[in-house]
Short mmCIF file of N, CA and C in Angstrom, two decimals:
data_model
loop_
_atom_site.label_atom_id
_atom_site.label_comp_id
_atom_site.label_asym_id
_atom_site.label_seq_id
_atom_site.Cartn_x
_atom_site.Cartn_y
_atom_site.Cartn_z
N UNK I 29 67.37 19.54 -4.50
CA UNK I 29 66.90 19.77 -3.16
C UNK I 29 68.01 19.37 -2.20
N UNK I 30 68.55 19.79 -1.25
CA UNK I 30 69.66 19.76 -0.28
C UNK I 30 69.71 18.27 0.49
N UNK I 31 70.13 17.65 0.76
CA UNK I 31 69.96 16.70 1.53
C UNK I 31 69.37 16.75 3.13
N UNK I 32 69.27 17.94 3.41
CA UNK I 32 68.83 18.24 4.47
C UNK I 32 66.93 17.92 4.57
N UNK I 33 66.54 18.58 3.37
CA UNK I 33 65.19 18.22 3.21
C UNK I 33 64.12 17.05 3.72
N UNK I 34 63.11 17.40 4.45
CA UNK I 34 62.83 15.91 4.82
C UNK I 34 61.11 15.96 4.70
N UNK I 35 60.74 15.25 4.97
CA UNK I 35 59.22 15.09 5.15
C UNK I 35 58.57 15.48 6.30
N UNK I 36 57.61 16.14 6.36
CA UNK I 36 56.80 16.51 7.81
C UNK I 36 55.67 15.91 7.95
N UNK I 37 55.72 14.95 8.97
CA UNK I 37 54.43 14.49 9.54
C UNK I 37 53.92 15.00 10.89
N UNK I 38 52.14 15.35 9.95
CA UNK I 38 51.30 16.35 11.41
C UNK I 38 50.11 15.54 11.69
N UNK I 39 50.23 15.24 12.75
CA UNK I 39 49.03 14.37 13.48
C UNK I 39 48.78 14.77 14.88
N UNK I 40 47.89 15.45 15.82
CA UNK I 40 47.91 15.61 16.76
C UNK I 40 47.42 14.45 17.57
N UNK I 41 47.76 13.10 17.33
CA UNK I 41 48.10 11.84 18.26
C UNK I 41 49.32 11.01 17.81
N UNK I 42 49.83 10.60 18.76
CA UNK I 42 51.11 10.11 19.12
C UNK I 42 51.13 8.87 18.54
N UNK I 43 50.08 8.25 18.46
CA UNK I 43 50.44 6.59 18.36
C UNK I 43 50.24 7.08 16.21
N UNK I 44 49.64 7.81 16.10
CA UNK I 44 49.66 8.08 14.20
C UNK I 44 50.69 8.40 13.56
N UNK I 45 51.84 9.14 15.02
CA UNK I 45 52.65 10.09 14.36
C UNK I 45 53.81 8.67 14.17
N UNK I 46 53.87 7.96 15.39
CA UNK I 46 54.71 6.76 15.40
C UNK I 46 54.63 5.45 14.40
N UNK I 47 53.28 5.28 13.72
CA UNK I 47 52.87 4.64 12.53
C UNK I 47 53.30 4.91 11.43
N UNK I 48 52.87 6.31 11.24
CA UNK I 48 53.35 6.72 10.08
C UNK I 48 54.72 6.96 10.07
N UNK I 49 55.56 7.28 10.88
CA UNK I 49 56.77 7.21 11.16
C UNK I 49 57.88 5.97 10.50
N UNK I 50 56.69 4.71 11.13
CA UNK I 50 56.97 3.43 11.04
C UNK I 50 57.15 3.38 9.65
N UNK I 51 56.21 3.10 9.02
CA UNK I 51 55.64 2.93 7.68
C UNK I 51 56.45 3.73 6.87
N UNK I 52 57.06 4.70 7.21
CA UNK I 52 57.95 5.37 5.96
C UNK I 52 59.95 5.16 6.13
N UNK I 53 59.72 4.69 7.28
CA UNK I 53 60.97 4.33 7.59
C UNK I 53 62.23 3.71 6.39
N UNK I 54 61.23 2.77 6.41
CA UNK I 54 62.02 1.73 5.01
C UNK I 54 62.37 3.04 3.97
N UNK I 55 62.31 4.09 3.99
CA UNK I 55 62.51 4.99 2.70
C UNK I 55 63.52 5.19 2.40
N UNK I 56 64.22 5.61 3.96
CA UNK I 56 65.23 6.31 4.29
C UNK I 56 65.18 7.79 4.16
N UNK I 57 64.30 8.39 3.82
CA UNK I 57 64.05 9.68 3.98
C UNK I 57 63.78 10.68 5.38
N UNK I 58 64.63 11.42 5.71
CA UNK I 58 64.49 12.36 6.91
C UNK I 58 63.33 12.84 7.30
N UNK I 59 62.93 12.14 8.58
CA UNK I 59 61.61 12.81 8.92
C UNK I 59 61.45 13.93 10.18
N UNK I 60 60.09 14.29 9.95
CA UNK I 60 60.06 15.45 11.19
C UNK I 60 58.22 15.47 11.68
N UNK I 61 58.80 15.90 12.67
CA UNK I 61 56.75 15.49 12.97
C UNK I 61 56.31 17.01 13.59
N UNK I 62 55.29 16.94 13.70
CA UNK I 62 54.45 18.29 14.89
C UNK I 62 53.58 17.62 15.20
N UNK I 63 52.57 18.21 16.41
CA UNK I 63 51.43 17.68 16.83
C UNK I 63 50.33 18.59 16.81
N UNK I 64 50.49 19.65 16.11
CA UNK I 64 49.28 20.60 15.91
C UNK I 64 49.67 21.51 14.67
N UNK I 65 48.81 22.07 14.05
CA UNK I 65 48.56 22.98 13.03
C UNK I 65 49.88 23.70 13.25
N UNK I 66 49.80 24.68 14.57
CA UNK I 66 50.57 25.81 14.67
C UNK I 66 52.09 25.24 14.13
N UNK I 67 52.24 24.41 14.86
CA UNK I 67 53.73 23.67 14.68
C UNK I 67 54.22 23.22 13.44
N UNK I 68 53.09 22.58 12.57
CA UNK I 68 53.57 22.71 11.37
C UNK I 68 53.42 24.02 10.81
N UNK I 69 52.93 24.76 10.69
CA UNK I 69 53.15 26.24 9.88
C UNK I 69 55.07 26.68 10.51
N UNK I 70 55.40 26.26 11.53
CA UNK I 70 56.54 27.21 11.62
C UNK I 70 57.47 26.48 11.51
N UNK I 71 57.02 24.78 11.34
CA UNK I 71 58.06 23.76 10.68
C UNK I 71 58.08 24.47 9.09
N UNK I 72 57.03 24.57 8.82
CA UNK I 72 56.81 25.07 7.29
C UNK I 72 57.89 25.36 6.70
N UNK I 73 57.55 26.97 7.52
CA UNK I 73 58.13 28.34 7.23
C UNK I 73 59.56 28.48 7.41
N UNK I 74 59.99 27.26 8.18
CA UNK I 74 61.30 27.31 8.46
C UNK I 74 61.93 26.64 7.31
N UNK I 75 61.58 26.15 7.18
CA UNK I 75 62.06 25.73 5.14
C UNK I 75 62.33 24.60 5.31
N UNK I 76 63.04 23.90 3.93
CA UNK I 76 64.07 22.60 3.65
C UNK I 76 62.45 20.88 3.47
N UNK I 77 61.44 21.78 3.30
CA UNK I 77 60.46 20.66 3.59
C UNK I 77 60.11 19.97 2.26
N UNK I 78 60.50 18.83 1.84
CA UNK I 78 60.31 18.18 0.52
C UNK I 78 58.69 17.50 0.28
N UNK I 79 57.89 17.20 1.58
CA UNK I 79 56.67 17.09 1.92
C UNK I 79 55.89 16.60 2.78
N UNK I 80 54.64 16.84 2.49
CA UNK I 80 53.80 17.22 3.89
C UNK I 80 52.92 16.10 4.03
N UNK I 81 52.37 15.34 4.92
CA UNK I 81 51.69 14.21 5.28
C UNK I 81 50.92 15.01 6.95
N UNK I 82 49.51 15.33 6.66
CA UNK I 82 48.66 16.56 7.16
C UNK I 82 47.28 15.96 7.88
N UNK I 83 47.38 15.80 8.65
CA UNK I 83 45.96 15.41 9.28
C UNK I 83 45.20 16.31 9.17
N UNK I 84 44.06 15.79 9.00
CA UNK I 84 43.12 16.66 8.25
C UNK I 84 42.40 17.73 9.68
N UNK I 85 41.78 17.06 10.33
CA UNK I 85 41.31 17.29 11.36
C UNK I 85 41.84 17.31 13.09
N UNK I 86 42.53 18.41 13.13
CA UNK I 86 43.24 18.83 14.74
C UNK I 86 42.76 20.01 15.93
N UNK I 87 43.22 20.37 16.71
CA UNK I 87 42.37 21.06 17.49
C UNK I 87 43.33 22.57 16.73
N UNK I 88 42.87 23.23 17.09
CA UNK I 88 43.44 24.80 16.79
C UNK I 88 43.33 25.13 15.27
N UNK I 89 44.06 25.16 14.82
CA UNK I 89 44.53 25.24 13.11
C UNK I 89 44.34 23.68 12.87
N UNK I 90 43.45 23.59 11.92
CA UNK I 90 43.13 22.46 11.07
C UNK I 90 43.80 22.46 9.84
N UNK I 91 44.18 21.23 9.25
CA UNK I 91 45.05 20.67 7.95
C UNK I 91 44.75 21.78 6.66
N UNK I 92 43.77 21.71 6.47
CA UNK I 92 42.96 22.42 5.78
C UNK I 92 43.41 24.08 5.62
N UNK I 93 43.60 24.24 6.72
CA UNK I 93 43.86 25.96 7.36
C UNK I 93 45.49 25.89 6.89
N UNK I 94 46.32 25.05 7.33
CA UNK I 94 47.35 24.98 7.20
C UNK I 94 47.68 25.12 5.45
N UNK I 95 47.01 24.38 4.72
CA UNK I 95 47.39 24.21 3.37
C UNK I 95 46.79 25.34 2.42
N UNK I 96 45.52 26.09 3.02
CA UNK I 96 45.58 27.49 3.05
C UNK I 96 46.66 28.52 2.55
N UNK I 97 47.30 28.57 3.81
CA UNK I 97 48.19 28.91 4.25
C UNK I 97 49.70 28.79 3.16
N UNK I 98 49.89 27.53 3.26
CA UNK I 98 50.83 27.40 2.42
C UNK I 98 50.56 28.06 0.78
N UNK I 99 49.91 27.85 0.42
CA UNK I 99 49.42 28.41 -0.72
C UNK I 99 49.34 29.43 -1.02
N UNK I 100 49.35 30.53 0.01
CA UNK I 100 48.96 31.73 -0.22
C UNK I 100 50.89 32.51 -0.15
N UNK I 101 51.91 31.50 0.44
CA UNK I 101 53.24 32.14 0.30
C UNK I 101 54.10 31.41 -0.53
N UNK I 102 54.70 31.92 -1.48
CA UNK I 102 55.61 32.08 -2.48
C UNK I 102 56.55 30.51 -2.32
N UNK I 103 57.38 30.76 -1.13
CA UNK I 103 58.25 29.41 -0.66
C UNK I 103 57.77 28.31 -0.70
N UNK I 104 56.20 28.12 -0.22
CA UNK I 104 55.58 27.00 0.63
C UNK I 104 54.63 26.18 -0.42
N UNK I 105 54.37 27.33 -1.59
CA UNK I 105 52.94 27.13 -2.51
C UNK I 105 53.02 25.64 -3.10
N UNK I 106 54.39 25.41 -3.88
CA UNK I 106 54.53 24.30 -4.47
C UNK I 106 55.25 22.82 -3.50
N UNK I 107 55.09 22.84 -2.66
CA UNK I 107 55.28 21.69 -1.79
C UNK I 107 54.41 21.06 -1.36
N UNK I 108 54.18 19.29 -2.26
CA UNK I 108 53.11 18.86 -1.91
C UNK I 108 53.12 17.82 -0.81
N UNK I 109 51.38 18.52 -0.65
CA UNK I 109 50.51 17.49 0.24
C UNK I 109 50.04 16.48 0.53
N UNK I 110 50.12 15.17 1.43
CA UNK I 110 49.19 14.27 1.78
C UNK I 110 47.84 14.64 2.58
N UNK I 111 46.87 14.70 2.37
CA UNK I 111 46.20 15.01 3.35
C UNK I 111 45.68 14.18 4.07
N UNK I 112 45.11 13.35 5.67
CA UNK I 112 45.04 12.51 6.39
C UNK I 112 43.81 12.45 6.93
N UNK I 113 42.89 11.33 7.06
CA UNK I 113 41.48 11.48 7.82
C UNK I 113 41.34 10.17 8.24
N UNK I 114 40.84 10.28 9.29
CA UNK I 114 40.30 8.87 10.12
C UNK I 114 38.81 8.76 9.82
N UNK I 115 38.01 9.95 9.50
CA UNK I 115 36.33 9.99 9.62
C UNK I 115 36.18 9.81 8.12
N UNK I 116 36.97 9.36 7.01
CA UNK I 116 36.18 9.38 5.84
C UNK I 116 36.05 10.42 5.14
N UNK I 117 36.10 10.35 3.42
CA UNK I 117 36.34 11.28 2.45
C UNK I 117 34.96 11.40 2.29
N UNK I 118 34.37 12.93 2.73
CA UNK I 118 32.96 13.36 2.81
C UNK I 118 33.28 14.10 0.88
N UNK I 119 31.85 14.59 0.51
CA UNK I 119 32.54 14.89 -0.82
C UNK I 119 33.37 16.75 -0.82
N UNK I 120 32.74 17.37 0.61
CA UNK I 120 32.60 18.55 0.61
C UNK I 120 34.72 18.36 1.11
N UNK I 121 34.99 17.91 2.06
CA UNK I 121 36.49 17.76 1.96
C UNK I 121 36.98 17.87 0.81
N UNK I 122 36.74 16.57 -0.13
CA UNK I 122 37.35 16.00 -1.40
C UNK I 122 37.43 17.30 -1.99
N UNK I 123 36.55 18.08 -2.40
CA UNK I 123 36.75 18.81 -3.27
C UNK I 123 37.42 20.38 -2.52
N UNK I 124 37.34 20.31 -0.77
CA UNK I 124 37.95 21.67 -0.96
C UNK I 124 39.59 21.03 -0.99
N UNK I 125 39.90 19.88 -0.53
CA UNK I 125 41.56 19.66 -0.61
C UNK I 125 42.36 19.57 -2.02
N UNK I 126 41.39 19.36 -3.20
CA UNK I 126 41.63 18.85 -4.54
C UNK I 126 41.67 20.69 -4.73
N UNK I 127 40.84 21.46 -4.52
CA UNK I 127 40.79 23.23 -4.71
C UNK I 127 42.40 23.60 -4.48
N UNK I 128 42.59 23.44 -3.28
CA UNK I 128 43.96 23.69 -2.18
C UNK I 128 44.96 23.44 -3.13
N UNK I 129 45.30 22.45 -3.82
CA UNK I 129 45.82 22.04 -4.49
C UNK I 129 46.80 20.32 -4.13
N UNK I 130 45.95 19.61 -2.85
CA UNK I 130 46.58 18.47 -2.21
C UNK I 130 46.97 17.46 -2.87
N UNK I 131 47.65 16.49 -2.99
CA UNK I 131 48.01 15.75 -3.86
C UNK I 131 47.31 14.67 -3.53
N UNK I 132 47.01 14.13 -2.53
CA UNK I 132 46.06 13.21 -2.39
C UNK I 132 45.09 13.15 -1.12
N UNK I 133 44.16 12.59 -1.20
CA UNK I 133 43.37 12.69 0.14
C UNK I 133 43.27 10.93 0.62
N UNK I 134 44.30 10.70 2.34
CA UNK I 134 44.68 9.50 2.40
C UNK I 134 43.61 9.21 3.74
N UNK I 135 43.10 7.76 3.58
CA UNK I 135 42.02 7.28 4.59
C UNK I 135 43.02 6.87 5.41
N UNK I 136 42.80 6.62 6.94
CA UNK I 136 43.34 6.17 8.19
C UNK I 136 42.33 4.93 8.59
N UNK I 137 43.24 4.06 8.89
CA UNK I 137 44.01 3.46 9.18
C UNK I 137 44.88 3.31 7.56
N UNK I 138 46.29 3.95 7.23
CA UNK I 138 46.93 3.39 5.86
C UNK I 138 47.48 2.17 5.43
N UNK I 139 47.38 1.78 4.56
CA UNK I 139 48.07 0.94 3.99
C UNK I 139 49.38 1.62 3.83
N UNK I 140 50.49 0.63 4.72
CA UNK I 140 52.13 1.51 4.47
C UNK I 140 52.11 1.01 3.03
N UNK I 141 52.61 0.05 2.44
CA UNK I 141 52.75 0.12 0.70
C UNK I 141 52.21 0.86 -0.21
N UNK I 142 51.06 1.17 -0.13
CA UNK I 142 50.42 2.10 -0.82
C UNK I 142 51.31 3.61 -0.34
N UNK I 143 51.17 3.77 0.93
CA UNK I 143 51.70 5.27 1.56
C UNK I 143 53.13 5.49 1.30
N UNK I 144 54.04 4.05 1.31
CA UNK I 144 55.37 4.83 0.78
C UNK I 144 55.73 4.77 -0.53
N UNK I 145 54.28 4.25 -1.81
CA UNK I 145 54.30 4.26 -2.91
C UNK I 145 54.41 6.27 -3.22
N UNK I 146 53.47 6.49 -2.73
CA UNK I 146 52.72 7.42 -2.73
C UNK I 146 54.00 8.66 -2.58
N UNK I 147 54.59 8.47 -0.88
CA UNK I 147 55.42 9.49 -0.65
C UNK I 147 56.84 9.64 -1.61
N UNK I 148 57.48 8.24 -1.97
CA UNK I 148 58.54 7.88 -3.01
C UNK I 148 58.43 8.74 -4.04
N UNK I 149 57.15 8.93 -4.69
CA UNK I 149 56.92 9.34 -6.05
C UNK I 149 56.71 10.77 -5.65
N UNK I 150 55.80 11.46 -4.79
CA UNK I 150 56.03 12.94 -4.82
C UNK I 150 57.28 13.89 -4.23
N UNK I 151 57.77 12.68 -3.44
CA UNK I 151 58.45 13.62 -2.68
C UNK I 151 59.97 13.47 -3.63
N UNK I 152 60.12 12.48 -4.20
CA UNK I 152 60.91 12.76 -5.74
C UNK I 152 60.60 13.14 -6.87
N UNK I 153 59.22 13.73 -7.08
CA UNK I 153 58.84 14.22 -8.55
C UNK I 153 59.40 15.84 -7.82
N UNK I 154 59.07 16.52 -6.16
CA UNK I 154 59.66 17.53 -6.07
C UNK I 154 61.06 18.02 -6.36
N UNK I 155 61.57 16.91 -5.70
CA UNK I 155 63.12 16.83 -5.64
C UNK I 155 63.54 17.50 -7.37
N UNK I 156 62.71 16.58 -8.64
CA UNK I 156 63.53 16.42 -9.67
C UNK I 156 63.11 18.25 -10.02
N UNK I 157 61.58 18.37 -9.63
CA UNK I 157 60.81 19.54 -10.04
C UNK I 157 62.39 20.67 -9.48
N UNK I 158 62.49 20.64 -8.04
CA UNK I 158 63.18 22.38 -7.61
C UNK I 158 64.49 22.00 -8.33
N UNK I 159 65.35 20.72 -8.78
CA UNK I 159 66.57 20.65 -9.36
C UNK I 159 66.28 21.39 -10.74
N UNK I 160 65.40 21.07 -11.48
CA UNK I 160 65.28 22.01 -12.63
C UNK I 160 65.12 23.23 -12.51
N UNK I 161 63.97 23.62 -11.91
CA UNK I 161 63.88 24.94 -11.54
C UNK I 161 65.34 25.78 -11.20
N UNK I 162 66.20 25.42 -10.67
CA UNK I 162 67.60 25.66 -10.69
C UNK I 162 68.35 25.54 -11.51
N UNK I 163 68.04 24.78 -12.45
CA UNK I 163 69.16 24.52 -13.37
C UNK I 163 68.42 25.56 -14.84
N UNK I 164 67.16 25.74 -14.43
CA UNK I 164 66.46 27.45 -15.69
C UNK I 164 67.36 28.03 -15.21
N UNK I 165 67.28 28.40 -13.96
CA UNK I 165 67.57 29.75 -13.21
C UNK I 165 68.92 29.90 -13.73
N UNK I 166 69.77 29.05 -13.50
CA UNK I 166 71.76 28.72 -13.92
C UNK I 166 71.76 29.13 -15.16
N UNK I 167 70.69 28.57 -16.07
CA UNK I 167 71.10 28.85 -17.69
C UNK I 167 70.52 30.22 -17.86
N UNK I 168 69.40 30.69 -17.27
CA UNK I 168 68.96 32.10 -17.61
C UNK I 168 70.66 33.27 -17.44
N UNK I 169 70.61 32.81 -16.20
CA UNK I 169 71.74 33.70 -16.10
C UNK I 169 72.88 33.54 -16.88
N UNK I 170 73.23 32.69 -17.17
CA UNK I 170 74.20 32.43 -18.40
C UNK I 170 74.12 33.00 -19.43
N UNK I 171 72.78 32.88 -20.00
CA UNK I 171 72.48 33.56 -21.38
C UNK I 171 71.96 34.79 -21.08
N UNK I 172 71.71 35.39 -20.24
CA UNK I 172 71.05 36.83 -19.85
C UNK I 172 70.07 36.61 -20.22
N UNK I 173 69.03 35.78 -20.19
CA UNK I 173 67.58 35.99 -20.47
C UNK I 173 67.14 36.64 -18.89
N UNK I 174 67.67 36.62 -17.66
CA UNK I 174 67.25 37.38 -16.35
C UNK I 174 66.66 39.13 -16.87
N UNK I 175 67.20 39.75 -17.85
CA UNK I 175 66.78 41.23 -18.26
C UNK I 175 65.71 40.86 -19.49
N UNK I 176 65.38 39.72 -19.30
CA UNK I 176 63.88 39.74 -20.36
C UNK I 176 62.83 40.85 -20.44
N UNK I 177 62.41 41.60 -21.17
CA UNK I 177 61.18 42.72 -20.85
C UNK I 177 59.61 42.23 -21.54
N UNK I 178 58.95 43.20 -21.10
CA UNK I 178 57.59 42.31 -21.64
C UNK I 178 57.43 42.92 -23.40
N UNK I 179 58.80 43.52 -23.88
CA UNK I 179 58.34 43.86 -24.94
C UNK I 179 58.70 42.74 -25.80
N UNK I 180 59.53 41.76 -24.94
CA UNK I 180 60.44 40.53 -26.00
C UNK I 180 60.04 39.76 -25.26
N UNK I 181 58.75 39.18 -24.34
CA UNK I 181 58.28 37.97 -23.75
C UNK I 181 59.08 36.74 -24.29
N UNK I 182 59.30 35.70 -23.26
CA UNK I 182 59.80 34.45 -24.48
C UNK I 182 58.64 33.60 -23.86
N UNK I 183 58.35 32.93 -25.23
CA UNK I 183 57.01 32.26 -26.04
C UNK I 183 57.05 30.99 -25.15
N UNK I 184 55.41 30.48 -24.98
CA UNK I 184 55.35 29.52 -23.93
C UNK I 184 55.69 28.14 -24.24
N UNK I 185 56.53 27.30 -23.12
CA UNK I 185 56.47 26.02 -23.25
C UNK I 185 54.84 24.91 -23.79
N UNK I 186 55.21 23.89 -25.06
CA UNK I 186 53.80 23.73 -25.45
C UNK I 186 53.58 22.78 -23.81
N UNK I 187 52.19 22.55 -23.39
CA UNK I 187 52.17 21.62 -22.41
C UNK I 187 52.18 20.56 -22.82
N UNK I 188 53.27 19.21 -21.91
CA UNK I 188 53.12 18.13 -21.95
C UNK I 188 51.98 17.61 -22.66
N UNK I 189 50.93 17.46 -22.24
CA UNK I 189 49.74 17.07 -22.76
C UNK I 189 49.31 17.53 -24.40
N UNK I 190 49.46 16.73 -25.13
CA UNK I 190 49.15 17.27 -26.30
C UNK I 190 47.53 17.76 -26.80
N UNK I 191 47.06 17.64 -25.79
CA UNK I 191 45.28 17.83 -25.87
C UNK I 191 44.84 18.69 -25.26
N UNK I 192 46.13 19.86 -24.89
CA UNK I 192 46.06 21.06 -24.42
C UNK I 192 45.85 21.74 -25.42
N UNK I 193 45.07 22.76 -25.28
CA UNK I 193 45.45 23.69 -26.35
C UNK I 193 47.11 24.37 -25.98
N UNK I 194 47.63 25.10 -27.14
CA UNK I 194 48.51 25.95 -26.59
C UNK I 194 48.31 27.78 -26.43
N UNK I 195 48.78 28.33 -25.67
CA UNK I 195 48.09 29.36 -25.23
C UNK I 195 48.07 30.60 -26.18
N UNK I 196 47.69 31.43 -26.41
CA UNK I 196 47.83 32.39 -27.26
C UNK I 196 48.62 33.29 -27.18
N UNK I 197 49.33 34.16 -28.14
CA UNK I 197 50.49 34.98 -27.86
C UNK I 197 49.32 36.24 -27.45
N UNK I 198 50.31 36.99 -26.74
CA UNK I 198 49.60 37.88 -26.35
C UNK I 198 49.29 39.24 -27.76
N UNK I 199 48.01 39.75 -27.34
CA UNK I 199 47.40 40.43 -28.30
C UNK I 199 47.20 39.61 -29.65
N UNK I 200 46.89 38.32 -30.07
CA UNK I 200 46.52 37.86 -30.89
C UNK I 200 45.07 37.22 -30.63
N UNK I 201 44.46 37.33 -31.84
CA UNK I 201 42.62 37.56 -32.06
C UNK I 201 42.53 35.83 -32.40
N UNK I 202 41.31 35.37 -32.57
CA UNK I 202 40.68 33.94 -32.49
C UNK I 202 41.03 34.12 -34.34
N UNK I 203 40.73 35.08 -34.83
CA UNK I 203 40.48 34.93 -36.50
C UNK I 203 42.14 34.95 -36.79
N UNK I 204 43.24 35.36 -36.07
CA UNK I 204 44.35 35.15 -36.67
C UNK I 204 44.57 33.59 -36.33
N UNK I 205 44.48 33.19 -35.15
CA UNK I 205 45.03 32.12 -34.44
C UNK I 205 44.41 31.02 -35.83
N UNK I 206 43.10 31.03 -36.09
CA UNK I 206 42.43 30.41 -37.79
C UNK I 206 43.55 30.26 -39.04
N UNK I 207 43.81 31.12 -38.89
CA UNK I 207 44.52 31.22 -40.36
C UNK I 207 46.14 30.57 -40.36
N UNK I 208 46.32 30.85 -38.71
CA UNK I 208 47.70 30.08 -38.76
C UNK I 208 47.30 28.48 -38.74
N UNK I 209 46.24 28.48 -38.83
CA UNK I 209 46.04 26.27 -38.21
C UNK I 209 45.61 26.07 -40.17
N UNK I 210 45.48 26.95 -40.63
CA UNK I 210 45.12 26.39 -42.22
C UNK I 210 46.03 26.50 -43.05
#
């Protein structure tokens, strides 16, 4: 991720944006703020954003709307979210921000230790995430796997989790997938 990259904090009040400001300071990480929905969508869109710290509830475009949003474009999809509330994690929130795909849903007034636990770890699990993603991309092209066709698919990474299943090759039946586990 470029060094340019920084964190966006959206709060449409001043004294939250200056807290949280506060509180992440010690990071040393580049920050950037808005004070409404709109403003972050075109902080968004303008790129270089390593992550988002989102008040949930603003006048115009709400947090919610915003992360929408992000999700639905290519650039923006995988850049994660804090999401922010002063009124309390109702369950109907919880579960549409966990849908969205938010990384966490944070109560107001924060605990800064907890919050720059929090931002440290995602906003460097991204960092390490788009450096790889670049460094496929470097070796694809190296080896010409970029002219891959779907007649020579290459076979899926197993998931981390070993209590995944792993996925099935394509056009293979439940009674073959049997016979290979015996």
């Amino acid at each position: 991720m470029p060094s340019d990259t920084r964190i966006l904090i959206v709060d449409d009040h001043e004294d939250t944006l200056y807290a949280l400001e506060s509180a992440l300071a010690p990071l040393g990480y580049r920050l950037g703020r808005a004070t409404s929905g709109d403003e972050a969508l075109k902080q968004v869109l303008r790129g270089q954003l390593g992550l988002l710290l989102l008040d949930v509830r603003m006048p115009g475009v709400s947090g919610l709307e915003v992360v929408r949003y992000m999700r639905r474009v290519e650039q923006t999809q995988h850049i994660p979210v804090l999401l922010l509330t002063g009124f309390g994690a109702d369950h109907e929130l919880t579960t549409t921000a966990f849908a969205l795909g938010v990384a966490d849903l944070v109560l107001k007034p924060v605990d800064p230790w907890a919050l720059r636990t929090k931002v440290r770890y995602l906003y460097d699990a991204h960092r390490r995430h788009l450096a790889l993603e670049r460094e496929v991309r470097r070796l694809r092209a190296l080896t010409g796997e970029h002219t891959e066709t779907a007649a020579h698919p290459r076979p899926a990474l197993p998931h981390p989790d070993a209590r995944v299943p792993t996925q099935r090759p394509m056009g293979a039946h439940a009674g073959e997938l049997e016979k290979d586990r015996t």
